[in-house]
């Protein structure tokens, strides 16, 4: 294999640039030409490639987002789209592809491999909702961003004795809500993996009030419902007044933490090594503090599980 390409796909995540840097530098270290694909699968189908050198990934390890840009493509889900992409790769003489993204992106990469084009995935999404790996790039930065936001919101909640509902990202998984909620001492954490009894949320708030603690923080993962819907329910059911704060896309931005830069560097280099060894159709994962690789089929979000003991830990500490 003499030429490979790298793209980012789906929602951007802090640390994607550090992963691109690792892919590019490891490839050059191994005397392989490496091409960046602009705009994810859209650029792949359009043949929008450029050769990357050491300098093209200089000064990016600390930057959020992705210098390659990202997109979501309906056309690439079709056989026509995939054929277009393979054709464009062949014309450019590229014989391997590294895809940095989430489980939707890996479905596309799996299709390419099934059609004979070798692809390897690197998990990159703040949601951490990918099967076969305990970690996806961007999660740690997002959790820290949410935790810092909650710390600030807590100042007002305390001062004005308010109950605040904070809606966080996580379409399919409650990892951000659980980690940020636990690390910021939230009174209640509402996640899709656990059915939450609303009476229980109210009892916890009331117990606090009976002890003189008049403020409370409720973290809701967007995969359960919107913060606004949760506010309306609490008002209708218990006549509880709350403030809703939707953190939105600020969770996806920012300079990656040291942990995200480290994981991105490890995974990026490993992806190149595996591709050169002839591996294909798999995603790099992190399990039991080791880099592993798992078939794309395992990487689906349905195979992701939350650490339920952390959920129980949070409940036992926020009494
Ligand atoms: O990257 C994952 C994610 O942040 C989800 O949690 C969120 O629902 C979604 O992306 C929003 O993505 P976009 O606004 O880019 O469609």
XYZ file of N, CA and C in Angstrom, residues 153-314:
486
model
N -23.438 27.329 36.414
C -24.895 27.409 36.621
C -25.224 27.195 38.100
N -24.447 26.341 38.749
C -24.674 26.046 40.168
C -24.554 27.314 41.023
N -23.661 28.218 40.634
C -23.512 29.475 41.403
C -24.841 30.231 41.457
N -25.499 30.318 40.293
C -26.792 31.022 40.254
C -27.880 30.198 40.939
N -27.845 28.880 40.685
C -28.857 28.017 41.323
C -28.797 28.188 42.843
N -27.581 28.215 43.378
C -27.383 28.371 44.828
C -27.863 29.747 45.286
N -27.397 30.777 44.564
C -27.671 32.156 45.013
C -29.159 32.486 44.993
N -29.855 31.946 43.973
C -31.287 32.271 43.842
C -32.190 31.121 44.274
N -31.583 30.085 44.821
C -32.330 28.919 45.331
C -33.265 28.354 44.268
N -32.662 28.035 43.125
C -33.452 27.539 42.005
C -33.145 26.079 41.709
N -34.111 25.442 41.066
C -33.861 24.116 40.480
C -33.577 24.350 39.001
N -32.458 23.820 38.512
C -32.077 24.027 37.107
C -32.026 22.697 36.375
N -32.626 22.706 35.187
C -32.568 21.536 34.312
C -31.545 21.837 33.228
N -30.568 20.968 33.083
C -29.544 21.195 32.060
C -29.636 20.088 31.022
N -29.988 20.482 29.798
C -30.093 19.496 28.705
C -28.737 19.360 28.036
N -28.259 18.124 27.965
C -26.953 17.881 27.345
C -27.104 16.951 26.150
N -26.071 16.904 25.305
C -26.126 16.052 24.114
C -26.017 14.574 24.482
N -26.363 13.744 23.534
C -26.367 12.298 23.736
C -27.668 11.765 23.174
N -27.687 11.604 21.837
C -28.923 11.168 21.178
C -29.327 9.768 21.579
N -28.296 8.891 21.729
C -28.601 7.488 22.017
C -28.005 7.016 23.326
N -27.113 7.797 23.894
C -26.398 7.335 25.090
C -26.351 8.431 26.142
N -26.356 8.002 27.401
C -26.364 8.963 28.506
C -24.989 9.231 29.081
N -23.926 8.864 28.360
C -22.576 8.985 28.927
C -22.212 10.410 29.332
N -22.506 11.380 28.461
C -22.141 12.764 28.805
C -22.912 13.188 30.053
N -24.210 12.898 30.067
C -25.045 13.286 31.222
C -24.529 12.622 32.493
N -24.201 11.328 32.389
C -23.783 10.591 33.585
C -22.452 11.118 34.122
N -21.469 11.230 33.237
C -20.145 11.678 33.699
C -20.191 13.123 34.196
N -20.790 14.009 33.397
C -20.810 15.421 33.792
C -21.678 15.604 35.035
N -22.783 14.840 35.106
C -23.675 14.934 36.266
C -22.975 14.462 37.527
N -22.296 13.325 37.423
C -21.602 12.800 38.608
C -20.495 13.763 39.044
N -19.735 14.250 38.054
C -18.573 15.102 38.376
C -18.973 16.495 38.843
N -20.234 16.864 38.645
C -20.637 18.183 39.134
C -21.664 18.055 40.260
N -21.836 16.849 40.756
C -22.707 16.652 41.925
C -24.173 16.908 41.659
N -24.638 16.622 40.434
C -26.059 16.846 40.108
C -26.952 15.992 41.012
N -28.089 16.558 41.371
C -29.022 15.838 42.241
C -29.701 14.699 41.491
N -29.994 14.921 40.192
C -30.621 13.858 39.389
C -29.992 13.828 38.007
N -29.843 12.623 37.495
C -29.275 12.430 36.159
C -30.260 11.571 35.380
N -30.770 12.125 34.288
C -31.815 11.432 33.524
C -31.203 10.961 32.208
N -31.103 9.647 32.047
C -30.425 9.091 30.864
C -31.315 8.035 30.198
N -31.111 7.815 28.884
C -31.993 6.868 28.177
C -31.858 5.425 28.655
N -30.726 5.081 29.250
C -30.484 3.683 29.627
C -31.251 3.269 30.882
N -31.746 4.231 31.645
C -32.405 3.906 32.922
C -33.759 4.584 32.967
N -34.788 3.796 33.217
C -36.114 4.404 33.354
C -36.160 5.199 34.655
N -36.508 6.464 34.558
C -36.483 7.316 35.743
C -37.895 7.621 36.207
N -38.122 7.331 37.445
C -39.396 7.618 38.058
C -39.413 9.107 38.475
N -40.368 9.878 37.908
C -40.370 11.322 38.176
C -40.621 11.646 39.646
N -41.423 10.791 40.285
C -41.674 11.000 41.725
C -40.340 10.984 42.485
N -39.467 10.086 42.031
C -38.174 9.947 42.678
C -37.335 11.229 42.523
N -37.409 11.832 41.341
C -36.687 13.096 41.121
C -37.211 14.147 42.098
N -38.547 14.190 42.215
C -39.173 15.198 43.083
C -38.837 14.938 44.556
N -38.826 13.656 44.920
C -38.511 13.319 46.328
C -37.088 13.781 46.678
N -36.170 13.589 45.721
C -34.780 13.979 45.983
C -34.672 15.498 46.151
N -35.423 16.229 45.330
C -35.407 17.696 45.462
C -36.016 18.096 46.810
N -37.151 17.449 47.128
C -37.857 17.786 48.370
C -37.028 17.434 49.602
N -36.356 16.270 49.551
C -35.494 15.872 50.678
C -34.441 16.939 50.940
N -33.837 17.434 49.839
C -32.826 18.490 49.961
C -33.429 19.728 50.597
N -34.609 20.101 50.119
C -35.262 21.322 50.642
C -35.570 21.175 52.128
N -36.001 19.949 52.516
C -36.314 19.722 53.936
C -35.069 19.917 54.812
N -33.898 19.677 54.193
C -32.640 19.855 54.942
C -32.094 21.276 54.789
N -32.827 22.115 54.064
C -32.398 23.505 53.896
C -31.614 23.749 52.618
N -31.486 22.708 51.787
C -30.773 22.929 50.522
C -31.804 23.271 49.453
N -31.840 24.527 49.052
C -32.937 24.999 48.225
C -32.661 24.929 46.726
N -31.422 24.627 46.352
C -31.112 24.575 44.912
C -30.879 23.130 44.493
N -31.081 22.882 43.222
C -30.769 21.541 42.724
C -30.494 21.574 41.228
N -29.716 20.586 40.811
C -29.300 20.473 39.412
C -29.810 19.142 38.869
N -30.539 19.227 37.761
C -31.031 18.009 37.097
C -30.420 17.985 35.699
N -29.668 16.941 35.397
C -29.057 16.839 34.064
C -29.886 15.867 33.233
N -30.339 16.316 32.077
C -31.171 15.476 31.204
C -30.446 15.237 29.883
N -30.267 13.977 29.516
C -29.691 13.673 28.205
C -30.769 13.886 27.147
N -30.403 14.512 26.030
C -31.381 14.832 24.979
C -32.072 13.575 24.443
N -31.427 12.413 24.619
C -32.018 11.159 24.138
C -33.255 10.749 24.928
N -33.471 11.357 26.083
C -34.669 11.050 26.885
C -35.795 11.995 26.472
N -35.528 13.273 26.543
C -36.484 14.298 26.116
C -35.770 15.630 26.161
N -36.417 16.664 25.683
C -35.784 17.987 25.755
C -35.888 18.504 27.185
N -35.000 19.431 27.508
C -35.063 20.052 28.828
C -36.396 20.747 29.026
N -36.910 21.350 27.949
C -38.174 22.084 28.021
C -39.329 21.125 28.330
N -39.354 19.972 27.660
C -40.404 18.983 27.954
C -40.310 18.525 29.411
N -39.091 18.379 29.881
C -38.918 17.940 31.271
C -39.436 19.028 32.227
N -39.148 20.287 31.878
C -39.622 21.409 32.713
C -41.158 21.402 32.800
N -41.794 21.233 31.627
C -43.267 21.265 31.589
C -43.838 20.124 32.445
N -43.241 18.949 32.311
C -43.730 17.795 33.084
C -43.606 18.053 34.590
N -42.458 18.592 35.004
C -42.250 18.826 36.442
C -43.224 19.893 36.961
N -43.537 20.856 36.105
C -44.484 21.913 36.499
C -45.892 21.322 36.616
N -46.280 20.555 35.571
C -47.642 20.008 35.570
C -47.863 18.997 36.694
N -46.838 18.170 36.898
C -47.008 17.076 37.868
C -46.841 17.533 39.320
N -45.854 18.407 39.540
C -45.505 18.751 40.932
C -45.560 20.255 41.223
N -45.966 21.037 40.212
C -45.964 22.497 40.346
C -44.573 23.036 40.710
N -43.554 22.359 40.195
C -42.176 22.789 40.470
C -41.704 23.758 39.390
N -41.210 24.922 39.813
C -40.632 25.879 38.854
C -39.152 25.585 38.664
N -38.742 25.550 37.414
C -37.329 25.268 37.117
C -36.839 26.200 36.016
N -35.524 26.348 35.928
C -34.880 27.030 34.790
C -34.350 25.947 33.871
N -34.466 26.178 32.570
C -33.902 25.210 31.615
C -32.703 25.838 30.914
N -31.616 25.116 30.870
C -30.439 25.571 30.118
C -30.084 24.469 29.112
N -30.074 24.834 27.835
C -29.712 23.878 26.782
C -28.277 24.187 26.363
N -27.368 23.272 26.611
C -25.951 23.585 26.327
C -25.633 23.492 24.838
N -26.365 22.672 24.094
C -26.239 22.649 22.629
C -24.826 22.427 22.109
N -24.532 23.101 20.991
C -23.284 22.812 20.284
C -22.036 23.333 20.969
N -22.171 24.086 22.026
C -20.930 24.477 22.710
C -20.225 23.244 23.260
N -20.997 22.142 23.422
C -20.401 20.888 23.902
C -19.474 20.243 22.876
N -19.643 20.595 21.604
C -18.842 19.941 20.563
C -17.538 20.675 20.273
N -17.429 21.921 20.764
C -16.268 22.720 20.392
C -15.197 22.742 21.462
N -14.156 23.498 21.155
C -13.107 23.747 22.143
C -11.856 22.916 21.935
N -10.817 23.370 22.600
C -9.522 22.700 22.508
C -9.592 21.348 23.225
N -9.119 20.274 22.583
C -9.212 18.956 23.227
C -8.359 18.862 24.496
N -8.842 18.100 25.440
C -8.079 17.848 26.671
C -6.855 16.990 26.348
N -5.966 16.897 27.321
C -4.773 16.044 27.150
C -5.203 14.607 26.846
N -6.240 14.141 27.531
C -6.678 12.749 27.321
C -7.144 12.537 25.877
N -7.905 13.486 25.358
C -8.366 13.339 23.967
C -7.202 13.406 22.978
N -6.229 14.267 23.253
C -5.072 14.347 22.346
C -4.279 13.037 22.390
N -4.166 12.478 23.578
C -3.421 11.220 23.742
C -4.132 10.080 23.012
N -5.446 9.958 23.241
C -6.196 8.861 22.610
C -6.210 9.019 21.090
N -6.335 10.266 20.630
C -6.356 10.520 19.190
C -5.008 10.149 18.578
N -3.930 10.460 19.276
C -2.598 10.153 18.755
C -2.396 8.641 18.696
N -2.782 7.971 19.760
C -2.643 6.500 19.785
C -3.467 5.850 18.684
N -4.725 6.254 18.607
C -5.629 5.605 17.649
C -5.252 5.927 16.200
N -4.854 7.181 15.967
C -4.480 7.576 14.606
C -3.289 6.768 14.105
N -2.273 6.641 14.936
C -1.078 5.887 14.531
C -1.418 4.410 14.339
N -2.227 3.887 15.250
C -2.588 2.459 15.171
C -3.379 2.164 13.892
N -4.245 3.095 13.512
C -5.053 2.888 12.298
C -4.151 2.734 11.084
N -3.117 3.572 10.988
C -2.177 3.480 9.865
C -1.454 2.137 9.917
N -0.958 1.778 11.090
C -0.208 0.513 11.223
C -1.070 -0.670 10.763
N -2.325 -0.674 11.213
C -3.211 -1.807 10.878
C -3.484 -1.872 9.375
N -3.760 -0.708 8.802
C -4.041 -0.669 7.361
C -2.840 -1.224 6.587
N -1.649 -0.836 7.002
C -0.442 -1.293 6.299
C -0.186 -2.789 6.526
N -0.689 -3.294 7.647
C -0.542 -4.738 7.915
C -1.581 -5.563 7.158
N -2.505 -4.869 6.473
C -3.504 -5.599 5.682
C -4.847 -5.754 6.379
N -4.985 -5.123 7.559
C -6.269 -5.190 8.271
C -7.290 -4.304 7.540
N -8.552 -4.688 7.570
C -9.614 -3.863 6.966
C -10.954 -4.219 7.589
N -11.920 -3.328 7.386
C -13.273 -3.612 7.901
C -13.364 -3.581 9.405
N -12.466 -2.844 10.056
C -12.550 -2.806 11.512
C -12.274 -1.407 12.055
N -12.664 -1.236 13.310
C -12.495 0.045 13.995
C -11.513 -0.137 15.147
N -10.672 0.857 15.337
C -9.799 0.843 16.518
C -10.692 1.078 17.735
N -10.429 0.345 18.807
C -11.194 0.566 20.035
C -10.252 0.656 21.224
N -10.826 0.991 22.346
C -10.079 1.080 23.610
C -10.825 0.240 24.628
N -10.186 -0.830 25.068
C -10.838 -1.708 26.055
C -9.822 -2.162 27.079
N -10.212 -2.113 28.340
C -9.310 -2.509 29.429
C -7.929 -1.857 29.284
N -7.942 -0.568 28.970
C -6.700 0.207 28.840
C -5.767 -0.313 27.745
N -6.324 -0.887 26.717
C -5.533 -1.397 25.588
C -6.192 -0.975 24.279
N -5.363 -0.726 23.263
C -5.908 -0.525 21.920
C -6.292 -1.891 21.363
N -7.463 -1.965 20.771
C -7.918 -3.215 20.145
C -8.469 -2.840 18.769
N -8.802 -3.831 17.956
C -9.602 -3.512 16.768
C -10.739 -4.512 16.675
N -11.895 -3.982 16.300
C -13.119 -4.799 16.279
C -13.796 -4.609 14.925
N -14.508 -5.633 14.441
C -15.194 -5.481 13.156
C -16.202 -4.322 13.212
N -16.388 -3.647 12.073
C -17.347 -2.532 12.023
C -18.727 -2.941 12.542
N -19.100 -4.186 12.310
C -20.445 -4.644 12.716
C -20.633 -4.520 14.232
N -19.548 -4.651 14.991
C -19.630 -4.550 16.460
C -19.755 -3.092 16.899
N -19.324 -2.174 16.001
C -19.229 -0.762 16.399
C -20.588 -0.054 16.479
N -21.672 -0.733 16.151
C -22.996 -0.105 16.186
C -23.346 0.412 17.573
N -24.141 1.471 17.602
C -24.490 2.063 18.898
C -25.283 1.110 19.797
N -25.972 0.124 19.171
C -26.737 -0.834 19.979
C -25.824 -1.691 20.854
N -24.562 -1.785 20.480
C -23.616 -2.571 21.288
C -22.918 -1.736 22.353
N -23.288 -0.467 22.429
C -22.666 0.368 23.466
C -23.431 0.197 24.781
N -22.693 0.046 25.864
C -23.361 -0.025 27.165
C -22.782 1.041 28.087
N -23.649 1.531 28.934
C -23.195 2.528 29.900
C -22.670 1.798 31.140
N -21.808 2.465 31.888
C -21.334 1.853 33.133
C -22.382 2.112 34.218
N -23.233 1.120 34.398
C -24.394 1.321 35.273
C -23.983 1.510 36.738
N -22.822 0.965 37.110
C -22.400 1.146 38.513
C -22.074 2.629 38.769
N -21.643 3.368 37.732
C -21.414 4.804 37.920
C -22.740 5.534 38.160
N -23.790 5.034 37.500
C -25.108 5.629 37.712
C -25.537 5.446 39.182
N -25.361 4.229 39.672
C -25.742 3.972 41.072
C -24.837 4.746 42.034
N -23.570 4.884 41.648
C -22.639 5.677 42.461
C -23.152 7.124 42.574
N -23.525 7.681 41.418
C -24.009 9.074 41.418
C -25.222 9.209 42.332
